[in-house]
Coordinates of C-alpha atoms in Angstrom, one line a residue:
X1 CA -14.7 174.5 152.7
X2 CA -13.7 172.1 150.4
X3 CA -11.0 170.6 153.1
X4 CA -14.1 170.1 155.4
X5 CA -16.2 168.2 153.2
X6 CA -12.9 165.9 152.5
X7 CA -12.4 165.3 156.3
X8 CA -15.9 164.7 156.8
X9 CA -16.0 162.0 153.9
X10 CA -12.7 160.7 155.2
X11 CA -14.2 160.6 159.2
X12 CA -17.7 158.5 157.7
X13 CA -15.3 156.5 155.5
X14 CA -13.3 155.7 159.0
X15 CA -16.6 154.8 161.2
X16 CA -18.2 152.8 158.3
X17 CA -14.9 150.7 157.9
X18 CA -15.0 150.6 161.8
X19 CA -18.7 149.7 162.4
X20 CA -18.2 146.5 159.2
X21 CA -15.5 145.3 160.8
X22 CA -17.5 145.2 164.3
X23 CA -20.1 143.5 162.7
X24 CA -18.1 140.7 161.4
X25 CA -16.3 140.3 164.1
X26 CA -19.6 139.9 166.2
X27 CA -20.7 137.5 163.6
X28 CA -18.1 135.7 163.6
X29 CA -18.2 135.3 167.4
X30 CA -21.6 134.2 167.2
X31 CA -21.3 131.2 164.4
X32 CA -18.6 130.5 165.9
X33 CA -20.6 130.1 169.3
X34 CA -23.4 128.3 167.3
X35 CA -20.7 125.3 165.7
X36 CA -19.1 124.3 169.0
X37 CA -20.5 121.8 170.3
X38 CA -21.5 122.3 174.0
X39 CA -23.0 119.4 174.8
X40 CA -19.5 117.8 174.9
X41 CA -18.7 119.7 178.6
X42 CA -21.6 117.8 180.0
X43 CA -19.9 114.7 181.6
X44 CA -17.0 117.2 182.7
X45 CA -19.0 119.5 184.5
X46 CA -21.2 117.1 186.2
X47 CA -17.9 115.0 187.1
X48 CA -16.3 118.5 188.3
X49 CA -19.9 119.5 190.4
X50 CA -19.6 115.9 191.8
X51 CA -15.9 116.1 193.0
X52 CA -16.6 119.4 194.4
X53 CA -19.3 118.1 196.3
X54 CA -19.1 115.3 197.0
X55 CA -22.6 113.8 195.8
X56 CA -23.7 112.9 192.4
X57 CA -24.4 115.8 190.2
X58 CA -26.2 114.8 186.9
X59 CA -27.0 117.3 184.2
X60 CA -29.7 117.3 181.3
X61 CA -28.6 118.0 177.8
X62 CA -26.2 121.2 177.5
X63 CA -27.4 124.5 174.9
X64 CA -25.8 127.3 174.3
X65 CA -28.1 130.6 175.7
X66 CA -27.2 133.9 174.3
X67 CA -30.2 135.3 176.1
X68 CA -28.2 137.4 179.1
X69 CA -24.3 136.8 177.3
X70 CA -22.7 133.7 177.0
X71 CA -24.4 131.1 178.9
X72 CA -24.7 127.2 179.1
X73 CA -28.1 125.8 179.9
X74 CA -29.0 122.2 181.4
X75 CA -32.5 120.8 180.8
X76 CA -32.6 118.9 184.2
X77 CA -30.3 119.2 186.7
X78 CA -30.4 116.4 189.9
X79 CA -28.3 115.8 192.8
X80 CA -28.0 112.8 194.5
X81 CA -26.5 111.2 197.6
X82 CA -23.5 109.9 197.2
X83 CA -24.9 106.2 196.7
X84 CA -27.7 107.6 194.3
X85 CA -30.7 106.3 195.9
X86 CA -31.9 109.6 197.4
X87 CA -32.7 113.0 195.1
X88 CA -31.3 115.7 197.2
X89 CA -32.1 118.6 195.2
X90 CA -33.1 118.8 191.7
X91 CA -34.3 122.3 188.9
X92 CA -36.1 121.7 185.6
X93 CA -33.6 124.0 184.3
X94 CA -30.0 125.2 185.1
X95 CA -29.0 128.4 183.6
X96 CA -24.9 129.4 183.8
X97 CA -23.2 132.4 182.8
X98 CA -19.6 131.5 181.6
X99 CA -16.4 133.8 180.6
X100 CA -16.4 133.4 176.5
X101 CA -12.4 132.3 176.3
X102 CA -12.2 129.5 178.7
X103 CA -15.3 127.9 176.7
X104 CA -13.6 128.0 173.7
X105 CA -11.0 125.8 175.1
X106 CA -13.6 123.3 176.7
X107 CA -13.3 124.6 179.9
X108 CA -16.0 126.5 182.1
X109 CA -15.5 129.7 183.8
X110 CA -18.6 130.1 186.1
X111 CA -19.9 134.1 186.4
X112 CA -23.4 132.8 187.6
X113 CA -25.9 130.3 188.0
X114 CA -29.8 130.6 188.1
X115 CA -31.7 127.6 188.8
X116 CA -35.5 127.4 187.2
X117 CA -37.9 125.5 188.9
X118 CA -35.8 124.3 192.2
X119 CA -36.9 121.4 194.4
X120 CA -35.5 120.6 197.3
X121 CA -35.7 117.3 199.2
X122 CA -35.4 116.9 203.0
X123 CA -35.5 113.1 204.6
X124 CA -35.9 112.8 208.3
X125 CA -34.3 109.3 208.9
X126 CA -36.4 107.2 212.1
X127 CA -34.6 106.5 215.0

């Protein structure tokens, strides 16, 4: 009886250790999150978007969303022609999903994109 009660205090002991150290490593993964600064991979994704494209991709200011996992969102997102007079397409909001370890390193690893609020622009040029 007494070797039960031991292993029982010795099992908690083991999940209790485990669970605090789960924590802080989720906490830690979140400031972490919080203190890099995402609006730096602006220019470099709307660069990439345009190459890929070819037409002018211009994004709003980046934030990090934690709503749905680790996720970038755009307040405004536009595409152009490629001489910028004509709006092509254009959202209020673009919402990505990203893999966590490529963001670390500044680079974007795209699972998913959701678009809020999408307009889309058709020109019928005269004869």
């Amino acid at each position: 009886m007494e070797t039960r009660k031991s292993a029982k205090k010795t099992l908690t002991r083991i999940f209790l250790g485990f669970g605090l150290v789960l924590l802080l490593l989720i906490g830690g993964l979140v400031a972490l999150l919080m203190f890099v600064e995402v609006d730096s991979l602006r220019e470099p994704l709307a660069r990439e978007l345009s190459d890929a494209t070819e037409l002018r991709v211009e994004l709003g200011p980046l934030h990090l969303d934690l709503s749905r996992g680790v996720g970038l969102k755009a307040d405004g997102f536009r595409v152009r022609s490629q001489d910028g007079t004509r709006d092509l397409f254009s959202a209020e909001q673009l919402v990505v999903l990203t893999e966590l370890e490529p963001l670390l390193h500044k680079q974007v690893k795209i699972q998913e994109a959701t678009l809020v609020q999408p307009v889309v622009r058709i020109y019928l040029d005269s004869p």
